Short mmCIF file of C-alpha atoms in Angstrom, two decimals:
data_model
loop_
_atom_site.label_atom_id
_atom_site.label_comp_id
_atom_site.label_asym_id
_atom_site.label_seq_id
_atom_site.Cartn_x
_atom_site.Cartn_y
_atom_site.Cartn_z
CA UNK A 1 7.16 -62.73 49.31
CA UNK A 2 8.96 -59.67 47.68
CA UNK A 3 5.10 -58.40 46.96
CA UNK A 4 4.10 -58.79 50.54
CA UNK A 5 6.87 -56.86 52.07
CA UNK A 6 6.31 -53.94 49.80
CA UNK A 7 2.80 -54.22 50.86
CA UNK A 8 4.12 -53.92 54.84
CA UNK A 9 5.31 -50.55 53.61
CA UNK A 10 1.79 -49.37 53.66
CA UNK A 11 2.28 -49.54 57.70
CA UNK A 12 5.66 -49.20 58.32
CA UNK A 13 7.12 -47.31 55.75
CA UNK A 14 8.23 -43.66 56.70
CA UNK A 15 8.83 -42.44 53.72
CA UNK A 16 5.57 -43.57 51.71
CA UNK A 17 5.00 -41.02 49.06
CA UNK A 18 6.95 -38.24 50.56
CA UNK A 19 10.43 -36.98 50.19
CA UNK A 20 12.32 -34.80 52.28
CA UNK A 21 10.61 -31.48 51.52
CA UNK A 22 7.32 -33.17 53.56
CA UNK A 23 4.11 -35.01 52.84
CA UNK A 24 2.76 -35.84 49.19
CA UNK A 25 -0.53 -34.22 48.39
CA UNK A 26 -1.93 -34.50 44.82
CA UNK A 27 -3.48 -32.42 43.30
CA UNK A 28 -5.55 -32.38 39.36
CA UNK A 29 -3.03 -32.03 36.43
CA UNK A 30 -3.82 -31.56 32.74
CA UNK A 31 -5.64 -33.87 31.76
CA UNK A 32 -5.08 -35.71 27.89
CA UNK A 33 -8.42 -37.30 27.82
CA UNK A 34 -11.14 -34.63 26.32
CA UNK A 35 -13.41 -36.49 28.43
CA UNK A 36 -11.72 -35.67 31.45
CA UNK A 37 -12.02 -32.28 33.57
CA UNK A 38 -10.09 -30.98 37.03
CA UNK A 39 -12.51 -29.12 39.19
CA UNK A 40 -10.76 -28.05 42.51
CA UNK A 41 -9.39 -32.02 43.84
CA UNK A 42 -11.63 -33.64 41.90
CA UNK A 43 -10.77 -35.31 38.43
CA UNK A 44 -14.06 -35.86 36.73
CA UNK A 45 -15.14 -38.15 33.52
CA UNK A 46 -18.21 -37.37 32.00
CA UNK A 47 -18.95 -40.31 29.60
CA UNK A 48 -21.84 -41.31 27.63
CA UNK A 49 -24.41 -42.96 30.07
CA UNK A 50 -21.93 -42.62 33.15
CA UNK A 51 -20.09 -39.53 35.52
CA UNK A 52 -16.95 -40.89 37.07
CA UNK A 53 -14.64 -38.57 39.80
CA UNK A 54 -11.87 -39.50 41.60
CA UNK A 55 -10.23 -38.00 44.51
CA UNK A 56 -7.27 -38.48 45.96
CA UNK A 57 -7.40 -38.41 49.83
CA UNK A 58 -4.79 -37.29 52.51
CA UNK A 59 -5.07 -38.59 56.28
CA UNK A 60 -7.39 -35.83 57.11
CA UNK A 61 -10.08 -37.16 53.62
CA UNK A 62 -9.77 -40.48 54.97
CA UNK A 63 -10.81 -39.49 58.57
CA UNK A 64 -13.43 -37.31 57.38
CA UNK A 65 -14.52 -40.18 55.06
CA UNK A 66 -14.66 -42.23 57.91
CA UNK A 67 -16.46 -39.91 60.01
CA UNK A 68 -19.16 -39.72 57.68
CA UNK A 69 -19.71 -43.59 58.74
CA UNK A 70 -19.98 -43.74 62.18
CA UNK A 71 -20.54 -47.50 62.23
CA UNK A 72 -17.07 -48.19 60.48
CA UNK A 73 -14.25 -47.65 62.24
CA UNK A 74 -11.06 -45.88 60.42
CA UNK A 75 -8.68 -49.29 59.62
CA UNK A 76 -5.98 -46.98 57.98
CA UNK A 77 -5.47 -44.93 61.96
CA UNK A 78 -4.55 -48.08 63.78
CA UNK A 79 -0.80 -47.83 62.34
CA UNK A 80 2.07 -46.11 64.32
CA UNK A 81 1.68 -42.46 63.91
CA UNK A 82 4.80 -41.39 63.00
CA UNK A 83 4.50 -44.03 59.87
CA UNK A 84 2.74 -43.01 57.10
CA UNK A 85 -0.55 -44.28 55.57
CA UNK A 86 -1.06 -45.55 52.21
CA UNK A 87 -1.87 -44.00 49.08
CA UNK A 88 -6.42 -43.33 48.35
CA UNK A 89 -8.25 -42.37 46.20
CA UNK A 90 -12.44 -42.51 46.31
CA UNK A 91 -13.36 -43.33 43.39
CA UNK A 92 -17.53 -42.61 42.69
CA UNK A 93 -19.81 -43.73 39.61
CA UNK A 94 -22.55 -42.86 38.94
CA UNK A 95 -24.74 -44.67 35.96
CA UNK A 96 -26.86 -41.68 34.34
CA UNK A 97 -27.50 -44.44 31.18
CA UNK A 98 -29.73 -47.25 30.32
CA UNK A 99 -26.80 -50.15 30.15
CA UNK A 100 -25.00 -51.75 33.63
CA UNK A 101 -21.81 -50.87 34.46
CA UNK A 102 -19.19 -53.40 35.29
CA UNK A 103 -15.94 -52.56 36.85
CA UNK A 104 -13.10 -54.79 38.41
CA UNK A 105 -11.07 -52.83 40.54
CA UNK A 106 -8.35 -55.50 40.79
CA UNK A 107 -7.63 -54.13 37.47
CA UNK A 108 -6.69 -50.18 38.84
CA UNK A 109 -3.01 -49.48 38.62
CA UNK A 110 -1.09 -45.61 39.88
CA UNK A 111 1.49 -45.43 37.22
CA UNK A 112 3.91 -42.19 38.00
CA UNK A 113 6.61 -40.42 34.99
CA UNK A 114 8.46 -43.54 34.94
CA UNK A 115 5.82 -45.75 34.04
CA UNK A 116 6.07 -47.30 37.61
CA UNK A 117 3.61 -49.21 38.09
CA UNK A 118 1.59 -49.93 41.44
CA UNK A 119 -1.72 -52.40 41.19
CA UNK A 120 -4.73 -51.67 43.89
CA UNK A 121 -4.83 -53.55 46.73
CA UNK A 122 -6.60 -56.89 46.57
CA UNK A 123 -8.76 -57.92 49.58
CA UNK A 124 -6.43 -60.71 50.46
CA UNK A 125 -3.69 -58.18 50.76
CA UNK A 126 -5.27 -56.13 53.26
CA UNK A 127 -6.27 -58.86 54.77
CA UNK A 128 -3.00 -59.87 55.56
CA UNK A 129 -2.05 -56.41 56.42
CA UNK A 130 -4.87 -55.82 58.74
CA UNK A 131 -6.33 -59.50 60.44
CA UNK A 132 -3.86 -58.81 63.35
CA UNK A 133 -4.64 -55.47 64.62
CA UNK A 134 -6.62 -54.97 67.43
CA UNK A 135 -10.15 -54.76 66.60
CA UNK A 136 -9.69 -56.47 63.84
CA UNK A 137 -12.97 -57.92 63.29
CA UNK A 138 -14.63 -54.01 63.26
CA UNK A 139 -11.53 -53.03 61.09
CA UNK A 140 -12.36 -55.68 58.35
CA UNK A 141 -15.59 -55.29 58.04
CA UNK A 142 -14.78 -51.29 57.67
CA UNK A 143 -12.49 -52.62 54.72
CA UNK A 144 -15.00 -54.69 53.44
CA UNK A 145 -17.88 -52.14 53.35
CA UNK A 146 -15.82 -49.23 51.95
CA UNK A 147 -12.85 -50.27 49.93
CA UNK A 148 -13.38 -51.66 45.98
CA UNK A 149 -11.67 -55.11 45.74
CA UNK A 150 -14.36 -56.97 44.05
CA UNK A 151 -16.27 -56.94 40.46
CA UNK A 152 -18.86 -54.01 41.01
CA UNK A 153 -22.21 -53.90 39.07
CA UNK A 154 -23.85 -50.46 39.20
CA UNK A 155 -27.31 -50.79 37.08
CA UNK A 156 -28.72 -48.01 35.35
CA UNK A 157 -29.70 -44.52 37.47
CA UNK A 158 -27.76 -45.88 40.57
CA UNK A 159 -24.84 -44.62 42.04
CA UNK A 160 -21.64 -46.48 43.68
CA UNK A 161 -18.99 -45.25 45.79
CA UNK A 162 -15.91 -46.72 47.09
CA UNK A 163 -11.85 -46.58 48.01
CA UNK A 164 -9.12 -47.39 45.78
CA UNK A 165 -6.12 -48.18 48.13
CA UNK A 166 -2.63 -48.36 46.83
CA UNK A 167 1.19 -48.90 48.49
CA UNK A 168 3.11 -46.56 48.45
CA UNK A 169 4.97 -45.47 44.62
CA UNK A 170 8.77 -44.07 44.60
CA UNK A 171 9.34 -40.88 46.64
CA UNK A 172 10.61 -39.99 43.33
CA UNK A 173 6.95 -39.89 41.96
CA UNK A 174 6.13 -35.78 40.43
CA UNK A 175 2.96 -37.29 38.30
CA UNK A 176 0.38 -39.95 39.21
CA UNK A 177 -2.20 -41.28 36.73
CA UNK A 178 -4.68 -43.56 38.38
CA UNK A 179 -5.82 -45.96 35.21
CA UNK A 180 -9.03 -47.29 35.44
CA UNK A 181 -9.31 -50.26 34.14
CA UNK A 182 -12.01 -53.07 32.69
CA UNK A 183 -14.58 -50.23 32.84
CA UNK A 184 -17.05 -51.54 30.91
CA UNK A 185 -20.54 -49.45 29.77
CA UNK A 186 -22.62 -52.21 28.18
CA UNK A 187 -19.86 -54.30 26.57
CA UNK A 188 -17.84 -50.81 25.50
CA UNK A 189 -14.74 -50.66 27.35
CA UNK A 190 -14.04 -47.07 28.25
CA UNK A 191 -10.67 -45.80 29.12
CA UNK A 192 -9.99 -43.26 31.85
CA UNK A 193 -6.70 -42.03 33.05
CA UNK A 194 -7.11 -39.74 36.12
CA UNK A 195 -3.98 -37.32 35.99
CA UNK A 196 -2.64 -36.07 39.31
CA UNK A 197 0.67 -33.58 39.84
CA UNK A 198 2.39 -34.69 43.21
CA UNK A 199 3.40 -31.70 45.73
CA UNK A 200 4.93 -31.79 48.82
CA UNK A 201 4.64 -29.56 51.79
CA UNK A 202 8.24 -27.52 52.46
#
């Protein structure tokens, strides 16, 4: 129960990721991984047989995301407006190799400075979270088409896109790694840490 009502916060929080100075944005940080590269919002891994970027993604990403699908409505703007919306990322791979890739996003955690830790939300979770709102039928199958909650497969010279959605971590949070894990190329597990610095707006 305690894990469900943190997940409410996702709606009805009014403080997700923000203090009092204004709204979180992240932005790139130094990376530790010498596979790992900022270029403007993007974090970008270049690995061998594989490119992965992630990109963390305010209201205004997710609406333009959105927008890009005109079949799919936007589940994340049915929520009161003056609550705030839950932590994305878009996470895109693309398989420049010869082997599959295999990736289970149930295994993608946000960890901030504290080593907080904050696991991606499963389908069943937003599920819960969204199976009551109005439209929901057109909102779930939004969810279901663009967020990563199941094992993806991308085979060789194809390239996948999707959402990593996450509650919200401790106003507290300065840093944000998004950790990747069970990333497998072939049967080698690789390990990427996406490192984001957490501003907020005066």
């Amino acid at each position: 129960m305690a894990r469900f009502f943190s997940l409410l916060m996702v709606i009805t929080c009014t403080a997700c990721a923000s203090g009092p100075s204004g709204e979180a944005m992240f932005r790139p940080g130094p990376q530790r991984l010498p596979t790992l590269r900022a270029q403007g919002d993007l974090v970008i891994a270049t690995l061998a047989g594989a490119t992965v970027t992630a990109e963390p993604l305010t209201d205004k990403g997710l609406d333009a995301y959105y927008a890009r699908r005109p079949a799919l409505v936007n589940p994340f703007k049915q929520r009161q407006k003056e609550t705030k919306g839950p932590l994305a990322f878009i996470l895109r791979i693309q398989n420049v190799g010869r082997d599959r890739i295999n990736f289970d996003p149930g295994q993608a955690m946000l960890v901030d400075q504290q080593d907080r830790r904050s696991a991606a939300l499963s389908y069943d979770e937003l599920y819960s979270l969204f199976s009551e709102q109005r439209e929901s039928a057109k909102v779930l199958r939004a969810l279901e088409e663009t967020v990563l909650t199941n094992l993806l497969v991308v085979p060789p010279k194809v390239d996948r896109e999707g959402l990593l959605i996450f509650p919200p971590l401790d106003p507290a949070a300065k840093m944000l790694i998004l950790e990747v894990g069970s990333f497998y190329i072939g049967s080698a597990e690789q390990l990427l840490l996406f490192e984001f610095e957490v501003r907020r707006a005066p």
